């Protein structure tokens, strides 16, 4: 029971990580649930957002402007994936892989901007010397500098904007494309444009998450997005399994993905406090995703047997 006190002390940090990754989970939800595509671009675009934001702040750019530039960089990454898929006829999953591979090299060069080297794997940010919007240093403090407050506001703003957007004609056409591409095309919807738009919006949100994470943890690294798609899927699936019956509104479904990300990081923190090695986190993530993916399947089988 000695682990309980350190575990509860680390909960604010887990909530902060969950909120920051929750923005990424919303981006994954757009492609995975609305567009029915597992977009692997996010492993690269999250690092791109972190790299752009960190480099801009290190060069003296306003942190809000740095976040905006990070979002634009992520949207450009999503645009490349969308064009590879729609204009070049490459399958969506392969398009994401190709963009992700290209972004690895680009991110190394982005992080070297402002230095004498051509590539760089890490950009460090210090809250004492750089103008940051949030920092994990203050996550346990009661005040306006607590990053949880700003992260919660950003999550609420993202959910509000997306709820409005998907209620517009363009947003409805995007949802129709994901639901039935052939029927949407028969109704006069430009499905290729809708797919590209969804990928652009999704990766813009993923890059925003990367920019927030870079400031929160005080650094941007070339590997910060490795496994991001799995974490995003875990957050989406956990949220759906736990809240699918009570969260029927679209905005609440997006909120469920954020809560899923928070739960994921709380579980990760608990397991680490129990003594699991940090090198086993990928295995744990795969097991968590597999378990929550299996729950709906076995639940439906049990329901069918009960009806018979």
PDB file of C-alpha atoms in Angstrom:
ATOM      1  CA  UNK A   1       0.000   0.000   0.000  1.00  0.00           C
ATOM      2  CA  UNK A   2       3.048   2.276   0.093  1.00  0.00           C
ATOM      3  CA  UNK A   3       2.501   3.139  -3.557  1.00  0.00           C
ATOM      4  CA  UNK A   4      -0.834   4.868  -2.900  1.00  0.00           C
ATOM      5  CA  UNK A   5       0.621   8.184  -1.688  1.00  0.00           C
ATOM      6  CA  UNK A   6       3.009   8.573  -4.672  1.00  0.00           C
ATOM      7  CA  UNK A   7       0.188   7.482  -6.976  1.00  0.00           C
ATOM      8  CA  UNK A   8      -2.220  10.143  -5.712  1.00  0.00           C
ATOM      9  CA  UNK A   9       0.560  12.736  -5.862  1.00  0.00           C
ATOM     10  CA  UNK A  10       1.127  11.901  -9.532  1.00  0.00           C
ATOM     11  CA  UNK A  11      -2.574  12.074 -10.468  1.00  0.00           C
ATOM     12  CA  UNK A  12      -2.493  15.802 -11.424  1.00  0.00           C
ATOM     13  CA  UNK A  13       0.316  15.036 -13.868  1.00  0.00           C
ATOM     14  CA  UNK A  14      -1.689  12.143 -15.319  1.00  0.00           C
ATOM     15  CA  UNK A  15      -4.698  14.443 -15.749  1.00  0.00           C
ATOM     16  CA  UNK A  16      -2.507  16.994 -17.516  1.00  0.00           C
ATOM     17  CA  UNK A  17      -1.094  14.380 -19.888  1.00  0.00           C
ATOM     18  CA  UNK A  18      -4.594  13.012 -20.481  1.00  0.00           C
ATOM     19  CA  UNK A  19      -6.033  16.424 -21.369  1.00  0.00           C
ATOM     20  CA  UNK A  20      -3.165  17.227 -23.744  1.00  0.00           C
ATOM     21  CA  UNK A  21      -3.407  13.831 -25.432  1.00  0.00           C
ATOM     22  CA  UNK A  22      -7.198  14.165 -25.382  1.00  0.00           C
ATOM     23  CA  UNK A  23      -6.978  16.817 -28.108  1.00  0.00           C
ATOM     24  CA  UNK A  24      -5.077  14.254 -30.179  1.00  0.00           C
ATOM     25  CA  UNK A  25      -7.731  11.633 -29.365  1.00  0.00           C
ATOM     26  CA  UNK A  26     -10.399  13.955 -30.783  1.00  0.00           C
ATOM     27  CA  UNK A  27      -8.383  14.172 -34.002  1.00  0.00           C
ATOM     28  CA  UNK A  28      -8.143  10.379 -34.137  1.00  0.00           C
ATOM     29  CA  UNK A  29     -11.899  10.138 -33.511  1.00  0.00           C
ATOM     30  CA  UNK A  30     -12.589  12.236 -36.629  1.00  0.00           C
ATOM     31  CA  UNK A  31     -10.705   9.882 -38.941  1.00  0.00           C
ATOM     32  CA  UNK A  32     -11.334   6.590 -37.141  1.00  0.00           C
ATOM     33  CA  UNK A  33     -15.016   6.916 -36.282  1.00  0.00           C
ATOM     34  CA  UNK A  34     -16.361   9.533 -38.692  1.00  0.00           C
ATOM     35  CA  UNK A  35     -14.257   8.776 -41.761  1.00  0.00           C
ATOM     36  CA  UNK A  36     -13.615   5.086 -40.886  1.00  0.00           C
ATOM     37  CA  UNK A  37      -9.858   5.421 -41.518  1.00  0.00           C
ATOM     38  CA  UNK A  38      -7.021   4.569 -39.133  1.00  0.00           C
ATOM     39  CA  UNK A  39      -4.758   7.442 -40.131  1.00  0.00           C
ATOM     40  CA  UNK A  40      -1.136   6.643 -39.283  1.00  0.00           C
ATOM     41  CA  UNK A  41      -0.046  10.189 -40.127  1.00  0.00           C
ATOM     42  CA  UNK A  42      -0.649  11.164 -36.508  1.00  0.00           C
ATOM     43  CA  UNK A  43       2.603   9.544 -35.330  1.00  0.00           C
ATOM     44  CA  UNK A  44       4.459  12.094 -37.454  1.00  0.00           C
ATOM     45  CA  UNK A  45       2.131  15.097 -37.280  1.00  0.00           C
ATOM     46  CA  UNK A  46       2.107  15.120 -33.459  1.00  0.00           C
ATOM     47  CA  UNK A  47       5.909  15.385 -33.479  1.00  0.00           C
ATOM     48  CA  UNK A  48       5.648  18.020 -36.212  1.00  0.00           C
ATOM     49  CA  UNK A  49       3.339  20.131 -34.059  1.00  0.00           C
ATOM     50  CA  UNK A  50       5.672  19.791 -31.093  1.00  0.00           C
ATOM     51  CA  UNK A  51       8.748  20.588 -33.187  1.00  0.00           C
ATOM     52  CA  UNK A  52       7.238  23.681 -34.834  1.00  0.00           C
ATOM     53  CA  UNK A  53       5.880  25.021 -31.555  1.00  0.00           C
ATOM     54  CA  UNK A  54       9.114  24.420 -29.635  1.00  0.00           C
ATOM     55  CA  UNK A  55      11.349  25.926 -32.324  1.00  0.00           C
ATOM     56  CA  UNK A  56       9.160  29.010 -32.678  1.00  0.00           C
ATOM     57  CA  UNK A  57       9.087  29.609 -28.918  1.00  0.00           C
ATOM     58  CA  UNK A  58      12.867  29.118 -28.696  1.00  0.00           C
ATOM     59  CA  UNK A  59      13.234  31.790 -31.395  1.00  0.00           C
ATOM     60  CA  UNK A  60      11.113  34.239 -29.401  1.00  0.00           C
ATOM     61  CA  UNK A  61       7.753  33.815 -31.162  1.00  0.00           C
ATOM     62  CA  UNK A  62       4.605  34.369 -29.090  1.00  0.00           C
ATOM     63  CA  UNK A  63       3.416  30.980 -27.744  1.00  0.00           C
ATOM     64  CA  UNK A  64      -0.126  31.440 -29.090  1.00  0.00           C
ATOM     65  CA  UNK A  65       1.261  32.173 -32.547  1.00  0.00           C
ATOM     66  CA  UNK A  66       3.583  29.189 -32.172  1.00  0.00           C
ATOM     67  CA  UNK A  67       0.553  26.975 -31.486  1.00  0.00           C
ATOM     68  CA  UNK A  68      -1.195  28.375 -34.558  1.00  0.00           C
ATOM     69  CA  UNK A  69       1.842  27.643 -36.723  1.00  0.00           C
ATOM     70  CA  UNK A  70       1.954  24.123 -35.289  1.00  0.00           C
ATOM     71  CA  UNK A  71      -1.688  23.594 -36.245  1.00  0.00           C
ATOM     72  CA  UNK A  72      -1.012  24.835 -39.782  1.00  0.00           C
ATOM     73  CA  UNK A  73       1.957  22.460 -40.093  1.00  0.00           C
ATOM     74  CA  UNK A  74      -0.229  19.550 -38.982  1.00  0.00           C
ATOM     75  CA  UNK A  75      -2.947  20.527 -41.425  1.00  0.00           C
ATOM     76  CA  UNK A  76      -0.398  20.533 -44.254  1.00  0.00           C
ATOM     77  CA  UNK A  77       0.646  17.014 -43.226  1.00  0.00           C
ATOM     78  CA  UNK A  78      -2.997  15.910 -43.340  1.00  0.00           C
ATOM     79  CA  UNK A  79      -3.367  17.584 -46.737  1.00  0.00           C
ATOM     80  CA  UNK A  80      -0.457  15.550 -48.107  1.00  0.00           C
ATOM     81  CA  UNK A  81      -1.998  12.318 -46.817  1.00  0.00           C
ATOM     82  CA  UNK A  82      -5.374  13.261 -48.265  1.00  0.00           C
ATOM     83  CA  UNK A  83      -3.949  14.071 -51.692  1.00  0.00           C
ATOM     84  CA  UNK A  84      -1.915  10.861 -51.757  1.00  0.00           C
ATOM     85  CA  UNK A  85      -5.123   8.958 -51.032  1.00  0.00           C
ATOM     86  CA  UNK A  86      -7.582  10.789 -53.283  1.00  0.00           C
ATOM     87  CA  UNK A  87      -5.464  12.193 -56.111  1.00  0.00           C
ATOM     88  CA  UNK A  88      -2.896   9.394 -56.374  1.00  0.00           C
ATOM     89  CA  UNK A  89      -5.177   6.471 -55.555  1.00  0.00           C
ATOM     90  CA  UNK A  90      -2.967   5.163 -52.733  1.00  0.00           C
ATOM     91  CA  UNK A  91      -4.868   3.341 -49.965  1.00  0.00           C
ATOM     92  CA  UNK A  92      -5.487   5.527 -46.928  1.00  0.00           C
ATOM     93  CA  UNK A  93      -3.398   3.482 -44.504  1.00  0.00           C
ATOM     94  CA  UNK A  94      -0.411   3.452 -46.892  1.00  0.00           C
ATOM     95  CA  UNK A  95      -0.797   7.183 -47.511  1.00  0.00           C
ATOM     96  CA  UNK A  96      -0.529   7.781 -43.781  1.00  0.00           C
ATOM     97  CA  UNK A  97       2.559   5.582 -43.536  1.00  0.00           C
ATOM     98  CA  UNK A  98       4.270   7.439 -46.388  1.00  0.00           C
ATOM     99  CA  UNK A  99       3.545  10.842 -44.866  1.00  0.00           C
ATOM    100  CA  UNK A 100       4.675   9.640 -41.451  1.00  0.00           C
ATOM    101  CA  UNK A 101       7.988   8.444 -42.881  1.00  0.00           C
ATOM    102  CA  UNK A 102       8.559  11.738 -44.669  1.00  0.00           C
ATOM    103  CA  UNK A 103       7.715  13.729 -41.547  1.00  0.00           C
ATOM    104  CA  UNK A 104      10.428  11.973 -39.552  1.00  0.00           C
ATOM    105  CA  UNK A 105      13.129  13.550 -41.719  1.00  0.00           C
ATOM    106  CA  UNK A 106      11.291  16.872 -41.925  1.00  0.00           C
ATOM    107  CA  UNK A 107      10.914  17.047 -38.148  1.00  0.00           C
ATOM    108  CA  UNK A 108      14.652  16.549 -37.693  1.00  0.00           C
ATOM    109  CA  UNK A 109      15.288  19.504 -39.982  1.00  0.00           C
ATOM    110  CA  UNK A 110      12.574  21.661 -38.408  1.00  0.00           C
ATOM    111  CA  UNK A 111      14.102  21.245 -34.962  1.00  0.00           C
ATOM    112  CA  UNK A 112      17.505  22.314 -36.328  1.00  0.00           C
ATOM    113  CA  UNK A 113      16.160  25.724 -37.422  1.00  0.00           C
ATOM    114  CA  UNK A 114      18.107  28.468 -35.706  1.00  0.00           C
ATOM    115  CA  UNK A 115      21.194  26.284 -35.137  1.00  0.00           C
ATOM    116  CA  UNK A 116      24.315  25.528 -37.124  1.00  0.00           C
ATOM    117  CA  UNK A 117      23.458  21.841 -37.617  1.00  0.00           C
ATOM    118  CA  UNK A 118      21.236  20.400 -40.339  1.00  0.00           C
ATOM    119  CA  UNK A 119      19.306  18.014 -38.076  1.00  0.00           C
ATOM    120  CA  UNK A 120      18.352  17.972 -34.422  1.00  0.00           C
ATOM    121  CA  UNK A 121      16.482  15.367 -32.357  1.00  0.00           C
ATOM    122  CA  UNK A 122      15.474  17.437 -29.298  1.00  0.00           C
ATOM    123  CA  UNK A 123      14.448  21.006 -28.542  1.00  0.00           C
ATOM    124  CA  UNK A 124      14.405  21.881 -24.848  1.00  0.00           C
ATOM    125  CA  UNK A 125      12.107  24.513 -23.378  1.00  0.00           C
ATOM    126  CA  UNK A 126      12.505  26.029 -19.923  1.00  0.00           C
ATOM    127  CA  UNK A 127       9.642  27.862 -18.259  1.00  0.00           C
ATOM    128  CA  UNK A 128      12.184  30.186 -16.583  1.00  0.00           C
ATOM    129  CA  UNK A 129      13.762  31.343 -19.844  1.00  0.00           C
ATOM    130  CA  UNK A 130      11.005  30.826 -22.423  1.00  0.00           C
ATOM    131  CA  UNK A 131       7.543  32.312 -22.652  1.00  0.00           C
ATOM    132  CA  UNK A 132       5.333  29.223 -22.205  1.00  0.00           C
ATOM    133  CA  UNK A 133       1.567  29.015 -21.878  1.00  0.00           C
ATOM    134  CA  UNK A 134       1.707  26.020 -19.559  1.00  0.00           C
ATOM    135  CA  UNK A 135       4.218  23.871 -17.720  1.00  0.00           C
ATOM    136  CA  UNK A 136       3.992  20.642 -15.759  1.00  0.00           C
ATOM    137  CA  UNK A 137       6.012  22.335 -12.992  1.00  0.00           C
ATOM    138  CA  UNK A 138       2.851  24.068 -11.749  1.00  0.00           C
ATOM    139  CA  UNK A 139       0.440  21.148 -12.145  1.00  0.00           C
ATOM    140  CA  UNK A 140      -0.033  20.776  -8.359  1.00  0.00           C
ATOM    141  CA  UNK A 141      -0.423  24.482  -7.615  1.00  0.00           C
ATOM    142  CA  UNK A 142      -3.717  26.236  -6.959  1.00  0.00           C
ATOM    143  CA  UNK A 143      -3.632  29.239  -9.257  1.00  0.00           C
ATOM    144  CA  UNK A 144      -4.055  30.538 -12.763  1.00  0.00           C
ATOM    145  CA  UNK A 145      -0.649  29.164 -13.746  1.00  0.00           C
ATOM    146  CA  UNK A 146      -1.897  25.596 -13.237  1.00  0.00           C
ATOM    147  CA  UNK A 147      -1.778  23.987 -16.721  1.00  0.00           C
ATOM    148  CA  UNK A 148      -4.931  21.929 -16.066  1.00  0.00           C
ATOM    149  CA  UNK A 149      -7.033  25.085 -16.294  1.00  0.00           C
ATOM    150  CA  UNK A 150      -5.736  26.119 -19.715  1.00  0.00           C
ATOM    151  CA  UNK A 151      -5.838  22.535 -21.028  1.00  0.00           C
ATOM    152  CA  UNK A 152      -9.471  22.185 -19.940  1.00  0.00           C
ATOM    153  CA  UNK A 153     -10.347  25.468 -21.676  1.00  0.00           C
ATOM    154  CA  UNK A 154      -8.595  24.361 -24.888  1.00  0.00           C
ATOM    155  CA  UNK A 155     -10.406  20.992 -24.844  1.00  0.00           C
ATOM    156  CA  UNK A 156     -13.769  22.701 -24.280  1.00  0.00           C
ATOM    157  CA  UNK A 157     -13.071  25.177 -27.104  1.00  0.00           C
ATOM    158  CA  UNK A 158     -12.075  22.387 -29.510  1.00  0.00           C
ATOM    159  CA  UNK A 159     -15.203  20.379 -28.709  1.00  0.00           C
ATOM    160  CA  UNK A 160     -17.404  23.471 -29.086  1.00  0.00           C
ATOM    161  CA  UNK A 161     -15.928  24.437 -32.470  1.00  0.00           C
ATOM    162  CA  UNK A 162     -16.181  20.874 -33.808  1.00  0.00           C
ATOM    163  CA  UNK A 163     -19.764  20.536 -32.561  1.00  0.00           C
ATOM    164  CA  UNK A 164     -20.659  23.667 -34.512  1.00  0.00           C
ATOM    165  CA  UNK A 165     -18.663  22.647 -37.589  1.00  0.00           C
ATOM    166  CA  UNK A 166     -20.197  19.177 -37.901  1.00  0.00           C
ATOM    167  CA  UNK A 167     -23.636  20.750 -37.706  1.00  0.00           C
ATOM    168  CA  UNK A 168     -22.959  22.810 -40.824  1.00  0.00           C
ATOM    169  CA  UNK A 169     -23.637  21.615 -44.365  1.00  0.00           C
ATOM    170  CA  UNK A 170     -19.954  20.912 -44.954  1.00  0.00           C
ATOM    171  CA  UNK A 171     -19.654  18.993 -41.693  1.00  0.00           C
ATOM    172  CA  UNK A 172     -22.744  16.937 -42.486  1.00  0.00           C
ATOM    173  CA  UNK A 173     -21.326  16.091 -45.913  1.00  0.00           C
ATOM    174  CA  UNK A 174     -18.168  14.888 -44.205  1.00  0.00           C
ATOM    175  CA  UNK A 175     -20.163  12.663 -41.862  1.00  0.00           C
ATOM    176  CA  UNK A 176     -22.208  11.351 -44.767  1.00  0.00           C
ATOM    177  CA  UNK A 177     -19.018  10.456 -46.626  1.00  0.00           C
ATOM    178  CA  UNK A 178     -17.822   8.401 -43.681  1.00  0.00           C
ATOM    179  CA  UNK A 179     -21.179   6.710 -43.228  1.00  0.00           C
ATOM    180  CA  UNK A 180     -21.699   5.666 -46.871  1.00  0.00           C
ATOM    181  CA  UNK A 181     -19.342   6.942 -49.542  1.00  0.00           C
ATOM    182  CA  UNK A 182     -21.399   5.691 -52.492  1.00  0.00           C
ATOM    183  CA  UNK A 183     -24.642   7.176 -51.189  1.00  0.00           C
ATOM    184  CA  UNK A 184     -22.916  10.474 -50.392  1.00  0.00           C
ATOM    185  CA  UNK A 185     -21.515  10.606 -53.927  1.00  0.00           C
ATOM    186  CA  UNK A 186     -24.975   9.884 -55.311  1.00  0.00           C
ATOM    187  CA  UNK A 187     -26.282  12.874 -53.370  1.00  0.00           C
ATOM    188  CA  UNK A 188     -23.788  15.152 -55.128  1.00  0.00           C
ATOM    189  CA  UNK A 189     -21.203  15.330 -52.342  1.00  0.00           C
ATOM    190  CA  UNK A 190     -17.575  15.656 -53.377  1.00  0.00           C
ATOM    191  CA  UNK A 191     -16.363  12.722 -51.305  1.00  0.00           C
ATOM    192  CA  UNK A 192     -12.697  13.207 -52.178  1.00  0.00           C
ATOM    193  CA  UNK A 193     -12.812  16.768 -50.870  1.00  0.00           C
ATOM    194  CA  UNK A 194     -14.583  15.563 -47.735  1.00  0.00           C
ATOM    195  CA  UNK A 195     -11.884  12.951 -47.067  1.00  0.00           C
ATOM    196  CA  UNK A 196      -9.092  15.472 -47.544  1.00  0.00           C
ATOM    197  CA  UNK A 197     -10.869  17.969 -45.279  1.00  0.00           C
ATOM    198  CA  UNK A 198     -11.298  15.376 -42.527  1.00  0.00           C
ATOM    199  CA  UNK A 199      -7.614  14.470 -42.664  1.00  0.00           C
ATOM    200  CA  UNK A 200      -6.624  18.140 -42.595  1.00  0.00           C
ATOM    201  CA  UNK A 201      -8.805  18.890 -39.551  1.00  0.00           C
ATOM    202  CA  UNK A 202      -7.713  15.714 -37.776  1.00  0.00           C
ATOM    203  CA  UNK A 203      -3.990  16.305 -38.183  1.00  0.00           C
ATOM    204  CA  UNK A 204      -4.373  19.973 -37.288  1.00  0.00           C
ATOM    205  CA  UNK A 205      -5.795  18.872 -33.932  1.00  0.00           C
ATOM    206  CA  UNK A 206      -3.053  16.281 -33.519  1.00  0.00           C
ATOM    207  CA  UNK A 207      -0.408  18.950 -34.135  1.00  0.00           C
ATOM    208  CA  UNK A 208      -2.150  21.234 -31.625  1.00  0.00           C
ATOM    209  CA  UNK A 209      -1.825  18.419 -29.099  1.00  0.00           C
ATOM    210  CA  UNK A 210       1.872  18.125 -29.968  1.00  0.00           C
ATOM    211  CA  UNK A 211       2.390  21.850 -29.403  1.00  0.00           C
ATOM    212  CA  UNK A 212       0.640  21.693 -26.029  1.00  0.00           C
ATOM    213  CA  UNK A 213       2.670  18.641 -25.018  1.00  0.00           C
ATOM    214  CA  UNK A 214       5.943  20.304 -26.006  1.00  0.00           C
ATOM    215  CA  UNK A 215       5.194  23.219 -23.689  1.00  0.00           C
ATOM    216  CA  UNK A 216       3.734  21.037 -20.926  1.00  0.00           C
ATOM    217  CA  UNK A 217       6.684  18.646 -20.709  1.00  0.00           C
ATOM    218  CA  UNK A 218       9.311  21.245 -21.583  1.00  0.00           C
ATOM    219  CA  UNK A 219      10.719  19.651 -24.723  1.00  0.00           C
ATOM    220  CA  UNK A 220       9.955  18.393 -28.203  1.00  0.00           C
ATOM    221  CA  UNK A 221      11.644  15.190 -29.353  1.00  0.00           C
ATOM    222  CA  UNK A 222      11.709  13.345 -32.628  1.00  0.00           C
ATOM    223  CA  UNK A 223      10.089  10.291 -30.987  1.00  0.00           C
ATOM    224  CA  UNK A 224       7.346  12.086 -29.053  1.00  0.00           C
ATOM    225  CA  UNK A 225       4.716  10.893 -31.539  1.00  0.00           C
ATOM    226  CA  UNK A 226       5.798   7.256 -31.653  1.00  0.00           C
ATOM    227  CA  UNK A 227       2.761   5.086 -30.903  1.00  0.00           C
ATOM    228  CA  UNK A 228       0.428   8.100 -30.894  1.00  0.00           C
ATOM    229  CA  UNK A 229      -2.145   6.344 -33.090  1.00  0.00           C
ATOM    230  CA  UNK A 230      -2.359   3.478 -30.594  1.00  0.00           C
ATOM    231  CA  UNK A 231      -2.795   5.862 -27.662  1.00  0.00           C
ATOM    232  CA  UNK A 232      -5.448   7.780 -29.613  1.00  0.00           C
ATOM    233  CA  UNK A 233      -7.312   4.590 -30.482  1.00  0.00           C
ATOM    234  CA  UNK A 234      -7.076   3.452 -26.869  1.00  0.00           C
ATOM    235  CA  UNK A 235      -8.585   6.749 -25.682  1.00  0.00           C
ATOM    236  CA  UNK A 236     -11.414   6.601 -28.235  1.00  0.00           C
ATOM    237  CA  UNK A 237     -12.237   2.968 -27.503  1.00  0.00           C
ATOM    238  CA  UNK A 238     -12.077   3.355 -23.713  1.00  0.00           C
ATOM    239  CA  UNK A 239     -14.414   6.337 -23.927  1.00  0.00           C
ATOM    240  CA  UNK A 240     -16.857   4.481 -26.170  1.00  0.00           C
ATOM    241  CA  UNK A 241     -16.931   1.337 -24.061  1.00  0.00           C
ATOM    242  CA  UNK A 242     -17.501   3.215 -20.817  1.00  0.00           C
ATOM    243  CA  UNK A 243     -19.818   6.007 -21.990  1.00  0.00           C
ATOM    244  CA  UNK A 244     -21.493   4.863 -25.220  1.00  0.00           C
ATOM    245  CA  UNK A 245     -24.868   4.336 -23.549  1.00  0.00           C
ATOM    246  CA  UNK A 246     -25.041   7.702 -21.782  1.00  0.00           C
ATOM    247  CA  UNK A 247     -23.031   9.933 -24.156  1.00  0.00           C
ATOM    248  CA  UNK A 248     -25.210   9.993 -27.278  1.00  0.00           C
ATOM    249  CA  UNK A 249     -24.694  13.637 -28.250  1.00  0.00           C
ATOM    250  CA  UNK A 250     -21.839  14.281 -30.695  1.00  0.00           C
ATOM    251  CA  UNK A 251     -20.127  16.743 -28.360  1.00  0.00           C
ATOM    252  CA  UNK A 252     -20.355  14.219 -25.530  1.00  0.00           C
ATOM    253  CA  UNK A 253     -18.804  11.554 -27.759  1.00  0.00           C
ATOM    254  CA  UNK A 254     -15.834  13.847 -28.313  1.00  0.00           C
ATOM    255  CA  UNK A 255     -15.684  14.444 -24.559  1.00  0.00           C
ATOM    256  CA  UNK A 256     -15.718  10.666 -24.029  1.00  0.00           C
ATOM    257  CA  UNK A 257     -12.530  10.396 -26.114  1.00  0.00           C
ATOM    258  CA  UNK A 258     -10.853  12.990 -23.864  1.00  0.00           C
ATOM    259  CA  UNK A 259     -12.003  11.178 -20.730  1.00  0.00           C
ATOM    260  CA  UNK A 260     -10.689   7.965 -22.267  1.00  0.00           C
ATOM    261  CA  UNK A 261      -7.263   9.589 -22.647  1.00  0.00           C
ATOM    262  CA  UNK A 262      -7.319  10.690 -19.011  1.00  0.00           C
ATOM    263  CA  UNK A 263      -8.308   7.191 -17.855  1.00  0.00           C
ATOM    264  CA  UNK A 264      -5.554   5.714 -20.002  1.00  0.00           C
ATOM    265  CA  UNK A 265      -2.879   7.867 -18.363  1.00  0.00           C
ATOM    266  CA  UNK A 266      -4.271   7.245 -14.883  1.00  0.00           C
ATOM    267  CA  UNK A 267      -4.015   3.501 -15.540  1.00  0.00           C
ATOM    268  CA  UNK A 268      -0.492   3.908 -16.929  1.00  0.00           C
ATOM    269  CA  UNK A 269       0.525   5.887 -13.829  1.00  0.00           C
ATOM    270  CA  UNK A 270      -0.978   3.243 -11.539  1.00  0.00           C
ATOM    271  CA  UNK A 271       0.806   0.407 -13.304  1.00  0.00           C
ATOM    272  CA  UNK A 272       4.138   2.232 -13.220  1.00  0.00           C
ATOM    273  CA  UNK A 273       3.704   2.821  -9.488  1.00  0.00           C
ATOM    274  CA  UNK A 274       3.104  -0.905  -9.055  1.00  0.00           C
ATOM    275  CA  UNK A 275       6.570  -1.572 -10.442  1.00  0.00           C
ATOM    276  CA  UNK A 276       6.161  -2.171 -14.165  1.00  0.00           C
ATOM    277  CA  UNK A 277       9.126  -1.074 -16.252  1.00  0.00           C
ATOM    278  CA  UNK A 278       8.553   1.939 -18.515  1.00  0.00           C
ATOM    279  CA  UNK A 279       9.877  -0.146 -21.422  1.00  0.00           C
ATOM    280  CA  UNK A 280       6.773  -2.339 -21.109  1.00  0.00           C
ATOM    281  CA  UNK A 281       4.333   0.525 -21.743  1.00  0.00           C
ATOM    282  CA  UNK A 282       3.852  -0.363 -25.420  1.00  0.00           C
ATOM    283  CA  UNK A 283       2.898  -3.906 -24.429  1.00  0.00           C
ATOM    284  CA  UNK A 284       0.480  -2.563 -21.828  1.00  0.00           C
ATOM    285  CA  UNK A 285      -1.058  -0.173 -24.362  1.00  0.00           C
ATOM    286  CA  UNK A 286      -1.581  -3.001 -26.851  1.00  0.00           C
ATOM    287  CA  UNK A 287      -3.236  -5.123 -24.154  1.00  0.00           C
ATOM    288  CA  UNK A 288      -5.514  -2.256 -23.067  1.00  0.00           C
ATOM    289  CA  UNK A 289      -6.614  -1.590 -26.658  1.00  0.00           C
ATOM    290  CA  UNK A 290      -7.175  -5.305 -27.307  1.00  0.00           C
ATOM    291  CA  UNK A 291      -9.275  -5.711 -24.160  1.00  0.00           C
ATOM    292  CA  UNK A 292     -11.490  -2.690 -24.836  1.00  0.00           C
ATOM    293  CA  UNK A 293     -11.870  -3.653 -28.511  1.00  0.00           C
ATOM    294  CA  UNK A 294     -13.036  -7.096 -27.456  1.00  0.00           C
ATOM    295  CA  UNK A 295     -15.622  -5.855 -24.968  1.00  0.00           C
ATOM    296  CA  UNK A 296     -18.248  -4.776 -27.570  1.00  0.00           C
ATOM    297  CA  UNK A 297     -17.813  -8.049 -29.464  1.00  0.00           C
ATOM    298  CA  UNK A 298     -18.361 -10.301 -26.449  1.00  0.00           C
ATOM    299  CA  UNK A 299     -21.170  -8.064 -25.197  1.00  0.00           C
ATOM    300  CA  UNK A 300     -23.007  -8.399 -28.521  1.00  0.00           C
ATOM    301  CA  UNK A 301     -22.516 -12.183 -28.503  1.00  0.00           C
ATOM    302  CA  UNK A 302     -23.964 -12.415 -25.006  1.00  0.00           C
ATOM    303  CA  UNK A 303     -26.916 -10.260 -26.046  1.00  0.00           C
ATOM    304  CA  UNK A 304     -27.637 -12.512 -29.056  1.00  0.00           C
ATOM    305  CA  UNK A 305     -27.532 -15.630 -26.878  1.00  0.00           C
ATOM    306  CA  UNK A 306     -29.888 -14.021 -24.352  1.00  0.00           C
ATOM    307  CA  UNK A 307     -32.370 -13.196 -27.124  1.00  0.00           C
ATOM    308  CA  UNK A 308     -32.267 -16.760 -28.456  1.00  0.00           C
TER     309      UNK A 308
END
